[in-house]
Coordinates of C-alpha atoms in Angstrom, one line a residue:
M16 CA 65.4 -12.0 -28.0
R17 CA 68.6 -13.9 -28.6
N18 CA 71.6 -12.3 -26.9
N19 CA 74.8 -14.2 -27.5
M20 CA 78.0 -12.4 -26.2
E21 CA 80.8 -14.1 -28.2
A22 CA 83.5 -12.8 -26.0
G23 CA 82.0 -14.4 -22.9
W24 CA 81.3 -11.5 -20.7
F25 CA 80.9 -9.0 -23.6
Y26 CA 80.4 -8.8 -27.3
S27 CA 83.2 -9.6 -29.7
P28 CA 84.7 -7.0 -32.1
R29 CA 83.1 -8.7 -35.0
Q30 CA 79.6 -8.4 -33.3
L31 CA 80.2 -4.7 -32.6
L32 CA 81.3 -3.9 -36.1
H33 CA 78.2 -5.6 -37.4
Y34 CA 75.9 -4.0 -34.9
I35 CA 76.7 -0.3 -35.5
P36 CA 75.7 -0.2 -39.2
S37 CA 72.7 -2.4 -38.4
R38 CA 71.2 0.4 -36.3
F39 CA 70.3 2.1 -39.7
T40 CA 69.3 -0.9 -41.7
S41 CA 67.2 -2.4 -38.8
L42 CA 64.9 0.7 -38.9
K43 CA 63.5 -0.5 -42.2
P44 CA 59.9 -1.3 -41.4
P45 CA 59.2 -5.1 -41.4
R46 CA 57.3 -6.1 -44.6
E47 CA 54.1 -7.1 -42.7
P48 CA 50.7 -5.8 -43.9
L49 CA 48.7 -3.7 -41.5
K50 CA 45.9 -5.7 -40.0
N51 CA 42.5 -4.5 -38.8
P52 CA 42.8 -3.9 -35.0
Y53 CA 39.3 -5.4 -34.6
T54 CA 40.4 -8.6 -36.3
I55 CA 43.5 -8.8 -34.0
L56 CA 41.5 -8.2 -30.8
K57 CA 38.9 -10.9 -31.8
Q58 CA 41.7 -13.5 -31.2
L59 CA 41.5 -12.9 -27.4
D60 CA 39.4 -15.3 -25.3
A61 CA 37.6 -14.6 -22.0
H62 CA 40.7 -15.5 -19.9
Q63 CA 43.0 -13.2 -21.9
W64 CA 40.6 -10.3 -21.7
N65 CA 40.1 -10.7 -18.0
M66 CA 43.8 -11.0 -17.3
F67 CA 44.5 -7.9 -19.4
A68 CA 41.7 -5.9 -17.9
V69 CA 42.7 -6.7 -14.2
G70 CA 46.3 -5.8 -15.0
L71 CA 45.3 -2.6 -16.6
A72 CA 43.0 -1.7 -13.7
A73 CA 45.7 -2.3 -11.2
W74 CA 48.3 -0.2 -13.1
S75 CA 45.7 2.6 -13.6
W76 CA 45.0 2.9 -9.9
D77 CA 48.7 2.7 -9.2
A78 CA 49.0 5.9 -11.4
F79 CA 46.0 7.5 -9.7
D80 CA 47.5 7.1 -6.3
F81 CA 50.8 8.5 -7.5
F82 CA 49.3 11.6 -9.1
T83 CA 47.2 12.5 -6.1
V84 CA 50.3 14.3 -4.8
S85 CA 51.2 15.9 -8.1
L86 CA 47.8 17.5 -8.4
C87 CA 47.7 18.6 -4.7
V88 CA 51.2 20.2 -4.4
T89 CA 49.9 23.7 -3.9
E90 CA 47.2 22.7 -1.5
I91 CA 49.5 20.5 0.6
A92 CA 52.1 23.2 0.6
A93 CA 49.6 25.8 1.9
D94 CA 48.3 23.3 4.6
F95 CA 51.8 22.6 5.9
G96 CA 53.2 26.1 5.4
K97 CA 55.8 24.9 2.9
E98 CA 57.0 25.8 -0.6
P99 CA 55.8 23.6 -3.5
S100 CA 59.4 22.5 -4.0
D101 CA 59.3 21.0 -0.5
V102 CA 56.1 19.1 -1.1
S103 CA 57.5 17.8 -4.5
W104 CA 59.8 15.7 -2.4
G105 CA 56.8 13.5 -1.9
I106 CA 56.9 12.8 -5.6
T107 CA 60.6 12.3 -5.6
I108 CA 60.9 9.9 -2.7
T109 CA 58.1 7.8 -4.1
L110 CA 59.9 7.5 -7.4
M111 CA 63.2 6.8 -5.6
L112 CA 61.9 3.8 -3.6
R113 CA 59.9 2.2 -6.4
S114 CA 63.0 0.3 -7.5
V115 CA 63.2 -1.4 -4.1
G116 CA 59.7 -2.7 -4.4
A117 CA 60.4 -3.9 -7.9
M118 CA 63.4 -5.9 -6.8
I119 CA 61.5 -7.6 -4.0
S120 CA 58.3 -8.2 -6.0
G121 CA 60.0 -9.2 -9.2
S122 CA 62.1 -11.9 -7.5
I123 CA 59.1 -13.4 -5.8
C124 CA 57.0 -13.2 -9.0
D125 CA 59.4 -15.1 -11.1
K126 CA 59.7 -17.9 -8.5
Y127 CA 56.2 -18.2 -7.2
G128 CA 53.9 -16.5 -9.6
R129 CA 52.2 -13.1 -10.3
K130 CA 48.9 -13.4 -8.5
W131 CA 49.5 -13.1 -4.8
V132 CA 52.3 -10.5 -5.2
M133 CA 49.9 -8.3 -7.1
I134 CA 47.2 -8.8 -4.4
A135 CA 49.7 -8.0 -1.6
N136 CA 50.8 -4.7 -3.3
L137 CA 47.2 -3.6 -3.8
A138 CA 46.4 -4.3 -0.1
C139 CA 49.4 -2.0 0.8
F140 CA 47.8 0.7 -1.4
I141 CA 44.7 0.7 0.7
V142 CA 46.6 1.2 4.0
L143 CA 49.0 3.8 2.7
E144 CA 46.5 5.9 0.8
L145 CA 44.4 6.1 4.0
G146 CA 47.5 6.9 6.0
T147 CA 48.6 9.8 3.7
G148 CA 45.2 11.5 4.3
F149 CA 45.7 11.4 8.1
T150 CA 49.2 12.9 8.1
H151 CA 49.6 16.2 9.9
S152 CA 53.1 17.3 8.9
L153 CA 55.3 17.2 5.9
P154 CA 57.8 14.7 7.4
Q155 CA 54.9 12.3 8.2
M156 CA 53.6 12.6 4.7
L157 CA 57.0 11.9 3.2
G158 CA 57.4 8.8 5.4
V159 CA 54.1 7.4 4.2
R160 CA 54.9 8.2 0.6
A161 CA 58.2 6.5 0.9
L162 CA 56.5 3.2 1.9
Y163 CA 54.0 3.8 -0.9
G164 CA 56.9 4.0 -3.3
I165 CA 57.9 0.5 -2.4
A166 CA 54.4 -0.8 -2.9
M167 CA 54.0 1.1 -6.2
G168 CA 57.3 -0.2 -7.5
G169 CA 56.2 -3.8 -6.6
L170 CA 53.0 -3.7 -8.6
L171 CA 54.2 -2.9 -12.2
G172 CA 56.0 -6.2 -12.8
P173 CA 53.2 -8.6 -11.9
A174 CA 50.6 -6.2 -13.4
A175 CA 52.4 -6.0 -16.8
A176 CA 53.1 -9.8 -16.8
T177 CA 49.4 -10.5 -15.9
A178 CA 48.1 -8.2 -18.6
L179 CA 50.4 -9.1 -21.5
E180 CA 52.2 -12.4 -21.3
D181 CA 49.2 -14.6 -22.2
L182 CA 48.1 -12.5 -25.2
P183 CA 48.3 -13.6 -28.8
Y184 CA 51.5 -12.2 -30.4
E185 CA 49.8 -9.8 -32.8
A186 CA 47.7 -8.3 -30.0
R187 CA 50.6 -7.5 -27.8
G188 CA 51.6 -4.3 -29.6
I189 CA 48.2 -2.5 -29.5
L190 CA 47.4 -3.8 -26.0
S191 CA 50.9 -2.9 -24.8
G192 CA 50.1 0.7 -25.8
L193 CA 46.8 0.6 -24.0
F194 CA 48.2 -1.0 -20.9
Q195 CA 51.0 1.6 -20.7
Q196 CA 48.3 4.3 -20.8
G197 CA 46.8 2.9 -17.6
Y198 CA 49.2 5.6 -16.4
A199 CA 47.3 8.2 -18.4
I200 CA 44.0 6.7 -17.3
G201 CA 45.1 7.0 -13.7
Y202 CA 46.2 10.6 -14.2
L203 CA 42.9 11.4 -15.9
L204 CA 40.9 9.9 -13.1
A205 CA 43.0 11.7 -10.5
A206 CA 42.3 15.0 -12.3
V207 CA 38.6 14.4 -12.4
F208 CA 38.3 13.3 -8.7
Y209 CA 40.7 16.2 -7.7
R210 CA 38.1 18.6 -9.1
A211 CA 35.3 16.6 -7.4
F212 CA 36.8 16.4 -3.9
V213 CA 39.6 19.0 -3.3
P214 CA 37.9 22.3 -3.9
T215 CA 34.4 21.1 -2.7
T216 CA 35.0 19.2 0.6
P217 CA 35.9 20.5 4.1
D218 CA 38.9 18.1 4.2
G219 CA 40.3 19.3 0.8
W220 CA 43.2 17.3 -0.4
R221 CA 42.9 14.6 2.3
S222 CA 39.5 13.5 1.0
L223 CA 41.1 12.6 -2.4
F224 CA 43.6 10.2 -0.7
W225 CA 40.8 8.6 1.4
F226 CA 38.8 8.0 -1.7
G227 CA 41.8 6.5 -3.4
A228 CA 41.9 3.7 -0.8
A229 CA 38.5 2.2 -1.9
P230 CA 38.9 0.9 -5.5
P231 CA 41.8 -1.4 -4.8
V232 CA 39.4 -3.5 -2.7
L233 CA 37.5 -4.3 -5.9
I234 CA 40.6 -5.0 -7.9
I235 CA 41.8 -7.4 -5.2
I236 CA 38.5 -9.3 -5.3
W237 CA 38.6 -9.4 -9.2
R238 CA 42.2 -10.8 -9.2
F239 CA 41.5 -13.3 -6.4
F240 CA 38.9 -15.1 -8.6
L241 CA 41.3 -15.3 -11.6
P242 CA 44.0 -18.0 -12.0
E243 CA 47.8 -17.6 -12.4
T244 CA 49.0 -16.7 -15.9
N245 CA 49.3 -19.5 -18.4
H246 CA 52.8 -18.4 -19.3
F247 CA 54.1 -18.7 -15.7
L248 CA 52.4 -22.1 -15.1
V249 CA 54.0 -23.5 -18.4
F250 CA 57.4 -22.0 -17.6
K251 CA 57.2 -23.4 -14.0
A252 CA 56.3 -26.9 -15.3
E253 CA 59.1 -26.7 -17.9
R254 CA 61.7 -25.7 -15.2
E255 CA 60.5 -28.4 -12.8
E256 CA 60.6 -31.1 -15.6
R257 CA 64.1 -30.0 -16.7
E258 CA 65.4 -30.3 -13.1
K259 CA 63.7 -33.6 -12.6
R260 CA 65.4 -35.0 -15.6
K261 CA 68.8 -33.7 -14.5
R262 CA 68.2 -35.1 -11.0
E263 CA 67.3 -38.5 -12.4
A264 CA 70.3 -38.5 -14.7
A265 CA 72.6 -37.7 -11.8
G266 CA 70.9 -40.1 -9.4
S267 CA 70.4 -37.2 -7.0
H268 CA 68.1 -37.6 -3.9
I269 CA 67.6 -33.9 -3.2
G270 CA 64.0 -33.1 -2.7
A271 CA 62.0 -31.6 -5.6
K272 CA 61.2 -28.4 -3.8
K273 CA 64.8 -27.7 -2.9
T274 CA 65.9 -28.6 -6.4
D275 CA 63.3 -26.2 -7.8
V276 CA 64.8 -23.4 -5.7
F277 CA 68.3 -24.3 -6.9
A278 CA 67.0 -24.4 -10.5
F279 CA 65.4 -20.9 -10.2
L280 CA 68.6 -19.4 -8.7
R281 CA 70.8 -21.1 -11.3
D282 CA 68.5 -20.0 -14.2
S283 CA 68.3 -16.5 -12.8
N284 CA 72.1 -16.2 -12.4
K285 CA 72.7 -17.5 -15.9
A286 CA 70.1 -15.2 -17.4
M287 CA 71.7 -12.2 -15.7
Q288 CA 75.2 -13.1 -16.8
Q289 CA 74.1 -13.5 -20.4
N290 CA 71.9 -10.3 -20.5
W291 CA 73.6 -7.8 -18.2
V292 CA 74.4 -5.5 -21.0
L293 CA 70.7 -5.5 -22.1
F294 CA 69.7 -4.9 -18.5
A295 CA 72.0 -1.9 -18.2
Y296 CA 70.8 -0.5 -21.5
M297 CA 67.2 -0.9 -20.4
V298 CA 67.9 1.1 -17.2
V299 CA 69.6 3.9 -19.2
V300 CA 66.8 4.2 -21.8
M301 CA 64.1 4.0 -19.1
S302 CA 65.7 6.9 -17.3
G303 CA 64.8 9.0 -20.4
F304 CA 61.3 7.6 -20.8
N305 CA 60.5 8.3 -17.1
S306 CA 62.0 11.8 -17.3
V307 CA 59.8 12.7 -20.3
S308 CA 56.6 11.6 -18.6
H309 CA 57.4 13.1 -15.1
G310 CA 59.1 16.1 -16.6
S311 CA 56.0 17.0 -18.7
Q312 CA 53.3 16.0 -16.2
D313 CA 54.2 16.2 -12.5
L314 CA 54.8 19.9 -12.2
Y315 CA 52.6 20.9 -15.0
P316 CA 49.4 21.4 -12.9
T317 CA 51.5 23.7 -10.6
F318 CA 52.7 25.6 -13.7
L319 CA 49.1 26.0 -14.8
K320 CA 47.9 27.2 -11.4
N321 CA 50.9 29.3 -10.3
Q322 CA 52.2 30.8 -13.6
A323 CA 49.4 30.6 -16.1
D324 CA 46.8 31.8 -13.5
M325 CA 44.3 29.0 -14.3
S326 CA 41.4 28.0 -12.2
A327 CA 40.9 24.5 -10.7
T328 CA 38.3 23.8 -13.5
Q329 CA 40.7 24.9 -16.3
V330 CA 43.5 22.8 -14.8
T331 CA 41.2 19.8 -14.7
V332 CA 40.0 20.3 -18.3
I333 CA 43.6 20.7 -19.7
T334 CA 44.9 17.7 -17.7
V335 CA 42.0 15.5 -18.9
V336 CA 42.5 16.5 -22.5
G337 CA 46.2 15.9 -22.3
Q338 CA 45.7 12.4 -20.9
I339 CA 43.1 11.6 -23.6
G340 CA 45.8 12.5 -26.1
A341 CA 48.3 10.3 -24.4
L342 CA 45.8 7.4 -24.3
I343 CA 45.1 7.7 -28.1
G344 CA 48.8 8.2 -29.0
S345 CA 50.0 5.3 -26.9
T346 CA 47.5 2.8 -28.2
L347 CA 48.0 3.9 -31.9
S348 CA 51.8 3.8 -31.5
G349 CA 51.7 0.3 -29.8
Y350 CA 49.5 -1.0 -32.7
L351 CA 51.8 0.4 -35.4
S352 CA 55.0 -0.8 -33.7
T353 CA 53.9 -4.4 -34.5
F354 CA 54.2 -3.6 -38.2
I355 CA 56.8 -0.9 -38.5
G356 CA 59.1 -1.9 -35.6
R357 CA 59.3 -0.8 -31.9
R358 CA 62.3 1.5 -32.3
L359 CA 61.0 3.3 -35.4
A360 CA 57.6 4.0 -33.8
M361 CA 59.3 5.5 -30.7
M362 CA 61.8 7.6 -32.7
V363 CA 59.0 9.2 -34.8
A364 CA 57.3 10.2 -31.5
C365 CA 60.5 11.7 -30.2
V366 CA 60.8 14.0 -33.3
F367 CA 57.2 15.3 -33.1
G368 CA 57.2 15.5 -29.3
G369 CA 60.4 17.6 -29.3
A370 CA 59.1 20.0 -32.0
L371 CA 55.9 20.7 -29.9
V372 CA 57.7 21.8 -26.7
P373 CA 57.5 25.6 -27.3
A374 CA 53.8 25.3 -28.0
Y375 CA 53.4 23.3 -24.7
M376 CA 54.8 26.1 -22.5
L377 CA 54.4 29.6 -24.2
P378 CA 50.7 30.1 -24.8
R379 CA 48.3 31.1 -22.1
G380 CA 44.6 30.5 -21.4
D381 CA 42.4 27.9 -23.1
V382 CA 44.5 28.0 -26.2
L383 CA 46.8 25.6 -24.3
I384 CA 44.3 22.8 -24.8
A385 CA 45.5 21.9 -28.3
P386 CA 49.3 21.8 -27.7
V387 CA 48.8 19.9 -24.5
F388 CA 46.7 17.4 -26.3
F389 CA 49.3 16.8 -29.0
E390 CA 52.4 17.0 -26.7
Q391 CA 50.9 14.3 -24.5
W392 CA 49.8 12.4 -27.6
F393 CA 53.5 12.0 -28.4
V394 CA 54.5 11.4 -24.8
G395 CA 52.0 8.5 -24.9
A396 CA 53.2 7.4 -28.3
V397 CA 56.9 7.1 -27.3
W398 CA 55.7 5.0 -24.3
G399 CA 53.2 2.8 -26.2
P400 CA 55.6 0.0 -27.4
I401 CA 57.6 0.1 -24.1
P402 CA 55.8 -2.7 -22.1
V403 CA 56.0 -5.3 -24.9
H404 CA 59.5 -4.0 -25.9
L405 CA 60.8 -4.6 -22.4
I406 CA 59.2 -8.0 -22.3
E407 CA 60.8 -8.9 -25.7
L408 CA 64.2 -7.8 -24.4
S409 CA 63.9 -9.7 -21.1
P410 CA 65.1 -13.3 -20.5
P411 CA 62.0 -15.5 -19.8
A412 CA 63.5 -16.7 -16.5
L413 CA 63.6 -13.2 -15.1
R414 CA 60.8 -11.5 -17.0
S415 CA 58.8 -9.9 -14.2
F416 CA 62.0 -9.0 -12.3
T417 CA 63.7 -7.4 -15.4
V418 CA 60.6 -5.4 -16.6
G419 CA 59.8 -4.1 -13.1
V420 CA 63.4 -3.4 -12.0
T421 CA 64.6 -1.7 -15.2
Y422 CA 61.5 0.4 -15.3
Q423 CA 61.8 1.4 -11.7
L424 CA 65.6 2.0 -11.8
G425 CA 64.8 4.4 -14.6
N426 CA 62.3 6.0 -12.3
L427 CA 65.0 6.3 -9.7
A428 CA 67.3 8.1 -12.1
S429 CA 64.5 10.4 -13.1
S430 CA 62.9 10.7 -9.6
A431 CA 64.2 14.3 -9.0
S432 CA 62.7 15.6 -12.2
S433 CA 59.8 17.6 -10.6
T434 CA 62.0 18.7 -7.7
I435 CA 64.7 19.9 -10.0
E436 CA 62.1 21.8 -12.1
A437 CA 60.5 23.3 -9.1
T438 CA 63.7 24.3 -7.4
I439 CA 65.3 25.9 -10.5
G440 CA 62.0 27.5 -11.4
E441 CA 61.8 29.2 -8.0
R442 CA 65.1 31.0 -9.0
Y443 CA 63.1 32.9 -11.6
P444 CA 60.3 34.8 -9.8
I445 CA 57.7 36.7 -11.8
A446 CA 55.1 39.3 -10.8
P447 CA 53.1 38.0 -7.8
A448 CA 49.4 37.1 -8.1
A449 CA 46.7 39.6 -7.2
D450 CA 46.4 38.1 -3.7
G451 CA 50.2 38.4 -3.2
T452 CA 51.0 34.7 -3.8
P453 CA 54.6 34.4 -5.1
R454 CA 54.8 33.2 -8.8
Y455 CA 57.7 31.6 -10.6
D456 CA 58.7 30.9 -14.2
Y457 CA 58.3 27.1 -14.1
G458 CA 57.5 27.0 -17.8
K459 CA 61.0 28.0 -18.9
V460 CA 62.6 25.2 -16.9
I461 CA 60.0 22.6 -17.9
G462 CA 60.6 23.5 -21.6
I463 CA 64.4 23.3 -21.5
F464 CA 64.2 20.0 -19.5
L465 CA 61.8 18.4 -22.0
G466 CA 63.8 19.4 -25.1
A467 CA 66.9 17.8 -23.6
V468 CA 65.1 14.6 -22.7
W469 CA 63.5 14.2 -26.1
V470 CA 67.0 14.3 -27.7
Y471 CA 68.3 11.8 -25.1
I472 CA 65.5 9.3 -25.8
L473 CA 65.9 9.6 -29.6
L474 CA 69.7 8.9 -29.4
F475 CA 69.4 5.8 -27.1
V476 CA 66.4 4.3 -28.9
F477 CA 68.3 4.6 -32.2
L478 CA 71.4 2.9 -30.7
G479 CA 69.4 0.2 -28.9
P480 CA 68.4 -3.3 -29.9
E481 CA 65.0 -4.9 -30.7
M482 CA 63.7 -8.2 -31.9
T483 CA 64.6 -9.1 -35.5
Q484 CA 61.8 -10.0 -37.9
E485 CA 63.0 -13.6 -37.8
E486 CA 62.6 -13.6 -34.0
R487 CA 59.2 -12.0 -34.3
H488 CA 58.1 -14.8 -36.6
E489 CA 59.5 -17.5 -34.2
E490 CA 57.7 -15.9 -31.2
A491 CA 54.4 -15.7 -33.2
A492 CA 54.7 -19.3 -34.2
A493 CA 55.5 -20.4 -30.6
T494 CA 52.4 -18.5 -29.4
R495 CA 50.2 -20.0 -32.0
E496 CA 51.4 -23.5 -31.2
F497 CA 50.8 -22.9 -27.5
E498 CA 47.2 -21.8 -28.2
E499 CA 46.5 -24.8 -30.5
L500 CA 47.7 -27.2 -27.8
R501 CA 45.6 -25.5 -25.2
A502 CA 42.6 -25.6 -27.5
Q503 CA 43.1 -29.4 -27.9
G504 CA 42.8 -29.8 -24.1
V505 CA 46.5 -30.3 -23.4
S506 CA 47.2 -29.2 -19.8
L507 CA 49.5 -26.3 -19.1
Q508 CA 51.8 -28.7 -17.1
E509 CA 52.0 -31.1 -20.0
I510 CA 52.9 -28.3 -22.4
G511 CA 55.7 -27.2 -20.1
M512 CA 57.0 -30.8 -19.8
Q513 CA 56.9 -31.2 -23.6
R514 CA 59.0 -28.1 -24.0
A515 CA 61.5 -29.3 -21.4
R516 CA 61.8 -32.6 -23.3
M517 CA 62.2 -30.8 -26.6
E518 CA 64.9 -28.6 -25.1
G519 CA 66.7 -31.6 -23.8
K520 CA 66.6 -33.3 -27.2
E521 CA 67.8 -30.2 -29.0
G522 CA 70.6 -29.9 -26.4
M523 CA 71.7 -33.5 -27.1
E524 CA 71.7 -32.9 -30.9
K525 CA 73.8 -29.7 -30.4
E526 CA 76.3 -31.6 -28.3
F527 CA 76.4 -34.4 -30.9
V528 CA 77.1 -32.0 -33.7
E529 CA 79.8 -30.2 -31.6
D530 CA 81.5 -33.6 -30.8
V531 CA 81.5 -34.7 -34.4
G532 CA 82.9 -31.3 -35.4
E533 CA 85.7 -31.7 -32.8
D534 CA 86.5 -35.2 -34.0
M535 CA 86.7 -34.1 -37.6
E536 CA 88.9 -31.2 -36.7
K537 CA 91.3 -33.6 -34.8
A538 CA 91.3 -36.1 -37.7
T539 CA 92.2 -33.3 -40.1
M540 CA 95.0 -32.0 -38.0
K541 CA 96.4 -35.6 -37.5
H542 CA 96.2 -36.2 -41.2
A543 CA 98.0 -32.9 -41.9
E544 CA 100.7 -33.7 -39.4
G545 CA 101.1 -37.2 -41.0
G546 CA 101.2 -35.8 -44.5

């Protein structure tokens, strides 16, 4: 997305006056006819399907490992002799440190590629999931989950880039929604295996964490045999060619590797200077998005068990049904966002999600299944366009860094959601269970929190930017051109070099036009003075 700040470090008054009214007019759906999803997905080749699937698998298991704590809060609290609010710090500390992992991972990804960073983070999952199962006190568990937070934060950037950046343009919306709901898939799988392991095995909650260490081995093997993303290889070749031409023009003898590092740092610095307002906006809006998912999901199993008196089987059924709703809603919203706009799709989800909050908290028994399904449908729907929306807002030079860090800084801002809900909820005790277990009114707090967050997201999505229809057409045309060149047998390196040459030619033409304009302006002034 083009982001020109006319005032240098900020937007000019003219831009601001134009931008504010455009928030209304830009919501008008683009005049693009809806296309059959099957026709869209047929455009993908084997490479694109494999890259999407491995990215989705990694993100899904990332979510599985995270939700193992959410589902086992009451069991871990009983094992360590603590309150659920104490154990919920295991969720909070994981969320807080994800931004650290995103910064480290994103920087490396944008310089050296997505593949090995993704594999390294998955390897950390194996060690840390095993380690969590062997902890014998709450401080030990919190320490391991803190390290897990760094690994978890480091995975999203390379996983999202791997899954989405090589896709045909029209497929990015629908597959963005499906990719985002790797989070729901992970939650669903965690709920199923929670029921399979926790109530039925001698080691209880520990067995769920030990099991969680196994599937990343398979994902690592899968990713190992796949190449780097096409987009990164082209962008890397373009950057190297651009620097080579500058080095030759200046007669520099600095080595190519050292020059490439300088080029990366210079491009990164320039991208951040030109897009810092967008970066800040993305963090602010992602705080709301993360709050609505964590606020509606993390403490909800505890609410069902503690306040709604539901069995482990009922909790599993309701959780699975909710995540199926999120999966459908996210995929459908991502698909529609390509044709009606990212912001409009997300705002519609906010309205319906907010309206359903009372039904999400007030009923009891199996009647909760329907409102949980639809509330999570709209939680998924508001998230559906987000991966591709963040990619579209991000500068290409810092794509993995920006997507990962803004997402995880939003997580940092929302990291205390479950702890806040649990702590405030414990101020409102209700009648104890039949066995004397203390019970609390978690539902009241979750409901108020969710209502406020839905309004927050609606406001900031309305005020925020998105790609214009013109920019969408340009992006789609560039993607088609790339696929045509690739189909003709042109190497990825040559495509990158061609782009660098074209960029250099366009830059020279722009300088020529500017020079001519300055000369004409000087001549006009001289003539006026002489006249």
